Amino acid sequence: MHRRMLQTFLMAIGLLFVVLASAAEPPAFLVNSDWLEEHIDNSDLVLLEVRYHPHRYYTVGHIPGAVQVQRFKDLGDNFAAPIMRFPSREDFQATLRGWGVNDDSTIVLYDDSRTALASRVYYLLELYGFDMEQVKLLNGSTLEWTAFNDLSKEAVVSEPGSVTLKEADPALYVEWTDVYDDVLSRRDPEVVLLDARPRDMYTGKVIQHAIQGGHIPGAINIVSLEGTDGQSQKWHSPEKLAAMYADIPKDKRVYVYCHDGFRMGLAYMQLKSLGYQDVKLYNGGWSHWGNELTLPVVEGDQPYDEAFAL
């Protein structure tokens, strides 16, 4: 009897270790420089670099074989207001084909901005139905790569690809009218509005790239960049990310915005990696809302001010 109880106890302990180990595993889409070194010569691999200052692709250099992504021109609707609304399926498909992307390509993304810029490409690929098991994010950017490898300053000319995208998935985005209706007007308790920008932008202390400062009434502030390390350019552990988003129940519908669409893309990836099922990005973000003077704005560190508090 005692032996059986001991066996049961040991099995329970073993199961606990398995659960804890699996909970600590990083997302499958995160890869390191060793992984990239092993796969970089694969014929189906497409490596994309998104720099904050795109000219550094040529001046500082890039990982050999990386295609330059120009973050504003390539990742937004160039003729919309604001320009960082999501590009059309046709435009983004043409851009991907110009980078040499096919339906069976393995796409590896990296940037110099703690993966916030690369996350925009990741999100757009998912929005338009690309197979996301084929998309990887280089954790740590070029920092580990340059420890044992050189960068290149030669531009990459890709053979045209033939990728075919699907129509945008309506489950992955919202327009300003959805935010106004669900959060401001109806106060839907099933919806959480998340502002992923820096705290000073959320409060209105800093006004940048918009006419107004502050935030959309009802929004809570979780700074997505705080889920990464500024020195190593790497994601924090799943445990730290879970603690960062602990105030958002996983059974809620989460609307996310930032300014231009990069930090919210990072929040999207972080939330999805933690198991949140219903996450939608605001098409336009603060670069839309903050420049529409008729739309209401809250300043300060609380989601609602006196005008909008219940």
Coordinates of C-alpha atoms in Angstrom, one line a residue:
M1 CA 0.0 0.0 0.0
H2 CA 2.8 2.4 0.9
R3 CA 4.7 1.5 -2.2
R4 CA 1.6 2.3 -4.3
M5 CA 1.1 5.6 -2.6
L6 CA 4.8 6.5 -3.1
Q7 CA 4.5 5.6 -6.8
T8 CA 1.4 7.8 -7.1
F9 CA 3.2 10.6 -5.4
L10 CA 6.2 10.4 -7.6
M11 CA 4.0 10.3 -10.7
A12 CA 2.3 13.4 -9.5
I13 CA 5.6 15.2 -8.9
G14 CA 6.8 14.1 -12.4
L15 CA 3.6 15.4 -14.0
L16 CA 4.1 18.7 -12.2
F17 CA 7.6 19.1 -13.5
V18 CA 6.3 18.4 -17.0
V19 CA 3.6 21.1 -16.7
L20 CA 6.1 23.6 -15.3
A21 CA 8.6 22.9 -18.0
S22 CA 6.1 23.2 -20.8
A23 CA 4.8 26.5 -19.3
A24 CA 8.3 27.9 -19.3
E25 CA 9.0 27.0 -23.0
P26 CA 9.3 30.1 -25.3
P27 CA 7.0 30.4 -28.3
A28 CA 7.7 28.0 -31.2
F29 CA 8.1 31.0 -33.6
L30 CA 11.1 32.4 -31.7
V31 CA 14.4 31.1 -33.0
N32 CA 18.0 32.1 -32.2
S33 CA 21.1 32.7 -34.3
D34 CA 22.2 29.1 -34.0
W35 CA 19.0 28.0 -35.7
L36 CA 19.4 30.6 -38.4
E37 CA 23.0 29.6 -39.1
E38 CA 21.8 26.0 -39.5
H39 CA 18.9 26.9 -41.9
I40 CA 20.1 30.1 -43.7
D41 CA 21.2 28.3 -46.9
N42 CA 17.8 26.5 -47.3
S43 CA 16.4 27.3 -50.7
D44 CA 12.9 27.9 -49.3
L45 CA 14.1 30.4 -46.6
V46 CA 13.3 34.1 -47.0
L47 CA 15.0 36.4 -44.5
L48 CA 13.5 39.8 -43.9
E49 CA 15.1 42.8 -42.1
V50 CA 13.0 45.7 -40.8
R51 CA 15.2 48.5 -39.4
Y52 CA 13.9 51.6 -37.6
H53 CA 16.2 53.7 -39.9
P54 CA 16.0 51.7 -43.2
H55 CA 19.2 53.2 -44.6
R56 CA 21.2 51.2 -42.1
Y57 CA 20.5 48.1 -44.2
Y58 CA 23.2 49.6 -46.5
T59 CA 25.4 51.5 -44.0
V60 CA 25.5 49.3 -40.9
G61 CA 24.8 46.1 -42.8
H62 CA 22.4 43.2 -42.6
I63 CA 22.6 39.4 -42.2
P64 CA 23.7 38.0 -45.5
G65 CA 20.8 37.2 -47.7
A66 CA 18.3 39.4 -45.8
V67 CA 15.9 41.4 -47.9
Q68 CA 15.2 45.0 -46.9
V69 CA 11.7 45.8 -45.6
Q70 CA 10.9 49.5 -45.6
R71 CA 8.6 49.7 -42.6
F72 CA 6.3 52.5 -43.7
K73 CA 6.2 52.1 -47.5
D74 CA 6.0 48.3 -47.4
L75 CA 3.7 47.7 -44.4
G76 CA 1.0 50.3 -44.7
D77 CA -1.6 51.7 -47.1
N78 CA 0.5 54.4 -48.8
F79 CA -2.6 56.3 -50.0
A80 CA -4.8 56.1 -46.9
A81 CA -5.0 58.5 -44.0
P82 CA -3.3 57.5 -41.9
I83 CA -0.7 55.7 -44.1
M84 CA -0.3 52.9 -41.6
R85 CA -3.7 51.4 -42.1
F86 CA -3.3 47.8 -43.2
P87 CA -2.2 47.4 -46.8
S88 CA -4.7 45.7 -49.1
R89 CA -4.3 42.0 -49.8
E90 CA -3.3 42.8 -53.4
D91 CA -0.6 45.3 -52.4
F92 CA 0.9 43.2 -49.6
Q93 CA 0.8 40.1 -51.8
A94 CA 2.8 42.0 -54.5
T95 CA 5.2 43.2 -51.9
L96 CA 5.8 39.6 -50.6
R97 CA 6.3 38.4 -54.2
G98 CA 8.9 41.1 -54.7
W99 CA 10.7 39.7 -51.6
G100 CA 10.7 36.2 -53.2
V101 CA 8.0 34.7 -51.0
N102 CA 6.2 31.6 -52.1
D103 CA 3.4 29.6 -50.5
D104 CA 5.9 27.1 -49.1
S105 CA 8.6 29.6 -48.0
T106 CA 9.9 29.7 -44.5
I107 CA 10.0 33.4 -43.5
V108 CA 12.4 34.6 -40.8
L109 CA 11.9 38.1 -39.5
Y110 CA 14.2 40.4 -37.5
D111 CA 14.6 44.1 -36.7
D112 CA 16.6 46.4 -34.5
S113 CA 13.7 47.4 -32.3
R114 CA 13.1 44.5 -29.9
T115 CA 10.9 42.7 -32.5
A116 CA 8.3 45.5 -32.5
L117 CA 8.8 46.3 -36.2
A118 CA 9.1 42.6 -37.3
S119 CA 5.8 41.9 -35.4
R120 CA 4.0 44.1 -38.0
V121 CA 5.1 41.8 -40.8
Y122 CA 4.1 38.7 -38.6
Y123 CA 0.7 40.1 -38.0
L124 CA 0.0 41.0 -41.7
L125 CA 1.0 37.5 -42.7
E126 CA -1.5 36.1 -40.3
L127 CA -4.1 38.6 -41.3
Y128 CA -3.9 37.5 -44.9
G129 CA -3.9 33.8 -44.2
F130 CA -0.2 32.7 -44.7
D131 CA 0.7 29.5 -42.9
M132 CA 2.1 30.8 -39.7
E133 CA 3.9 27.6 -38.8
Q134 CA 6.3 28.7 -41.6
V135 CA 7.1 32.1 -39.9
K136 CA 9.9 32.6 -37.4
L137 CA 11.1 35.6 -35.4
L138 CA 14.9 35.9 -34.7
N139 CA 15.1 36.5 -31.0
G140 CA 17.9 38.9 -30.2
S141 CA 18.2 40.4 -33.7
T142 CA 21.8 40.6 -35.0
L143 CA 23.5 40.8 -31.6
E144 CA 24.2 37.1 -31.3
W145 CA 24.7 36.7 -35.0
T146 CA 27.6 39.2 -35.1
A147 CA 29.4 37.4 -32.3
F148 CA 30.5 34.8 -34.9
N149 CA 29.4 36.1 -38.2
D150 CA 29.7 39.2 -40.3
L151 CA 27.1 41.5 -41.7
S152 CA 26.8 42.4 -45.4
K153 CA 26.2 45.7 -47.1
E154 CA 25.2 44.2 -50.5
A155 CA 21.6 44.6 -51.4
V156 CA 19.7 41.4 -52.1
V157 CA 17.9 41.0 -55.4
S158 CA 15.2 38.3 -55.0
E159 CA 13.7 36.1 -57.7
P160 CA 10.0 37.0 -57.8
G161 CA 7.8 34.8 -55.7
S162 CA 4.3 33.4 -56.3
V163 CA 2.7 33.5 -52.9
T164 CA -1.1 33.8 -52.9
L165 CA -2.8 35.4 -49.9
K166 CA -6.4 35.1 -48.7
E167 CA -8.8 37.9 -47.9
A168 CA -8.2 39.7 -44.6
D169 CA -9.5 37.7 -41.6
P170 CA -12.2 39.9 -40.0
A171 CA -11.6 38.1 -36.6
L172 CA -8.2 39.8 -36.4
Y173 CA -8.9 43.5 -36.7
V174 CA -11.4 46.2 -35.7
E175 CA -12.2 49.7 -37.1
W176 CA -12.6 52.9 -35.0
T177 CA -16.4 52.4 -35.2
D178 CA -16.1 49.1 -33.4
V179 CA -14.0 50.7 -30.6
Y180 CA -16.4 53.6 -30.3
D181 CA -19.4 51.3 -30.2
D182 CA -18.2 48.5 -27.9
V183 CA -16.0 50.4 -25.5
L184 CA -17.3 54.0 -25.3
S185 CA -21.0 53.6 -26.0
R186 CA -22.1 50.2 -24.8
R187 CA -19.3 49.5 -22.3
D188 CA -19.3 45.9 -23.3
P189 CA -17.9 44.0 -20.3
E190 CA -16.5 41.3 -22.6
V191 CA -14.1 43.7 -24.3
V192 CA -10.8 45.0 -23.0
L193 CA -9.2 48.0 -24.8
L194 CA -5.4 47.9 -24.6
D195 CA -3.1 50.8 -25.3
A196 CA 0.4 49.4 -26.0
R197 CA 2.2 52.7 -26.2
P198 CA 4.7 54.2 -23.7
R199 CA 3.2 55.5 -20.5
D200 CA 3.9 59.2 -21.2
M201 CA 2.0 58.9 -24.5
Y202 CA -0.9 57.2 -22.8
T203 CA -1.2 59.9 -20.2
G204 CA -0.8 62.7 -22.7
K205 CA 2.4 64.0 -21.1
V206 CA 4.1 63.4 -24.5
I207 CA 2.4 64.3 -27.7
Q208 CA 4.1 62.8 -30.7
H209 CA 3.1 62.2 -34.3
A210 CA -0.5 63.2 -33.5
I211 CA -2.4 66.5 -32.9
Q212 CA -3.6 65.3 -29.5
G213 CA -2.1 63.5 -26.6
G214 CA -3.8 61.0 -24.2
H215 CA -5.7 57.8 -24.9
I216 CA -9.0 56.4 -26.1
P217 CA -11.6 56.5 -23.2
G218 CA -11.6 53.1 -21.5
A219 CA -8.2 52.0 -22.6
I220 CA -5.8 50.4 -20.1
N221 CA -2.0 50.8 -20.6
I222 CA 0.4 47.9 -20.9
V223 CA 3.6 48.8 -22.7
S224 CA 4.4 46.0 -25.0
L225 CA 8.1 46.9 -25.3
E226 CA 8.4 46.1 -21.6
G227 CA 8.0 42.5 -22.6
T228 CA 11.4 42.6 -24.1
D229 CA 15.0 43.4 -23.0
G230 CA 16.4 46.6 -24.4
Q231 CA 20.0 45.4 -24.3
S232 CA 19.7 41.8 -25.6
Q233 CA 16.8 42.6 -27.9
K234 CA 15.2 39.3 -26.6
W235 CA 11.7 38.5 -25.3
H236 CA 11.3 38.1 -21.6
S237 CA 10.3 34.7 -20.3
P238 CA 6.7 33.4 -20.6
E239 CA 6.3 33.9 -16.9
K240 CA 7.3 37.6 -17.1
L241 CA 4.9 38.1 -20.0
A242 CA 2.1 36.4 -18.1
A243 CA 2.7 38.6 -15.1
M244 CA 2.7 41.7 -17.4
Y245 CA -0.7 40.9 -18.8
A246 CA -2.2 39.3 -15.7
D247 CA -4.9 42.0 -15.4
I248 CA -6.5 40.9 -18.7
P249 CA -8.6 37.7 -18.3
K250 CA -8.0 35.2 -21.1
D251 CA -11.7 34.8 -21.8
K252 CA -12.1 38.5 -22.8
R253 CA -12.0 40.0 -26.3
V254 CA -9.0 42.3 -26.5
Y255 CA -8.7 45.3 -28.8
V256 CA -5.2 46.6 -29.1
Y257 CA -3.8 49.8 -30.5
C258 CA -0.6 51.8 -30.5
H259 CA 0.4 54.7 -32.7
D260 CA 1.6 53.4 -36.1
G261 CA 0.9 49.7 -35.7
F262 CA 4.2 48.2 -34.5
R263 CA 3.9 48.1 -30.7
M264 CA 0.4 46.7 -31.1
G265 CA 1.7 44.0 -33.4
L266 CA 4.2 43.1 -30.6
A267 CA 1.3 43.0 -28.0
Y268 CA -0.6 40.8 -30.4
M269 CA 2.2 38.3 -30.6
Q270 CA 2.8 38.4 -26.9
L271 CA -0.9 37.8 -26.1
K272 CA -1.3 35.0 -28.6
S273 CA 1.8 33.3 -27.3
L274 CA 0.2 33.3 -23.8
G275 CA -2.9 31.6 -25.0
Y276 CA -5.3 34.6 -25.5
Q277 CA -7.7 33.5 -28.3
D278 CA -9.6 36.7 -29.3
V279 CA -7.1 39.5 -30.0
K280 CA -7.9 42.2 -32.6
L281 CA -5.8 45.2 -33.7
Y282 CA -7.3 48.6 -34.4
N283 CA -6.8 49.4 -38.0
G284 CA -5.3 52.9 -37.8
G285 CA -4.5 53.2 -34.1
W286 CA -3.7 56.5 -32.4
S287 CA -2.4 58.0 -35.7
H288 CA -6.1 57.9 -36.7
W289 CA -7.9 58.5 -33.4
G290 CA -5.5 61.1 -32.1
N291 CA -5.8 63.2 -35.3
E292 CA -9.6 63.1 -35.5
L293 CA -10.6 66.1 -33.4
T294 CA -14.2 65.1 -33.0
L295 CA -13.3 61.8 -31.3
P296 CA -13.1 61.9 -27.5
V297 CA -9.7 61.7 -25.7
V298 CA -8.8 61.1 -22.0
E299 CA -5.6 62.5 -20.5
G300 CA -4.1 61.1 -17.3
D301 CA -3.3 57.7 -15.9
Q302 CA -6.9 56.4 -15.6
P303 CA -8.9 54.7 -18.4
Y304 CA -11.8 57.1 -18.0
D305 CA -12.0 60.8 -16.8
E306 CA -15.0 62.4 -15.1
A307 CA -16.7 63.0 -18.4
F308 CA -16.8 59.2 -19.2
A309 CA -16.8 57.6 -15.8
L310 CA -20.0 55.7 -14.9

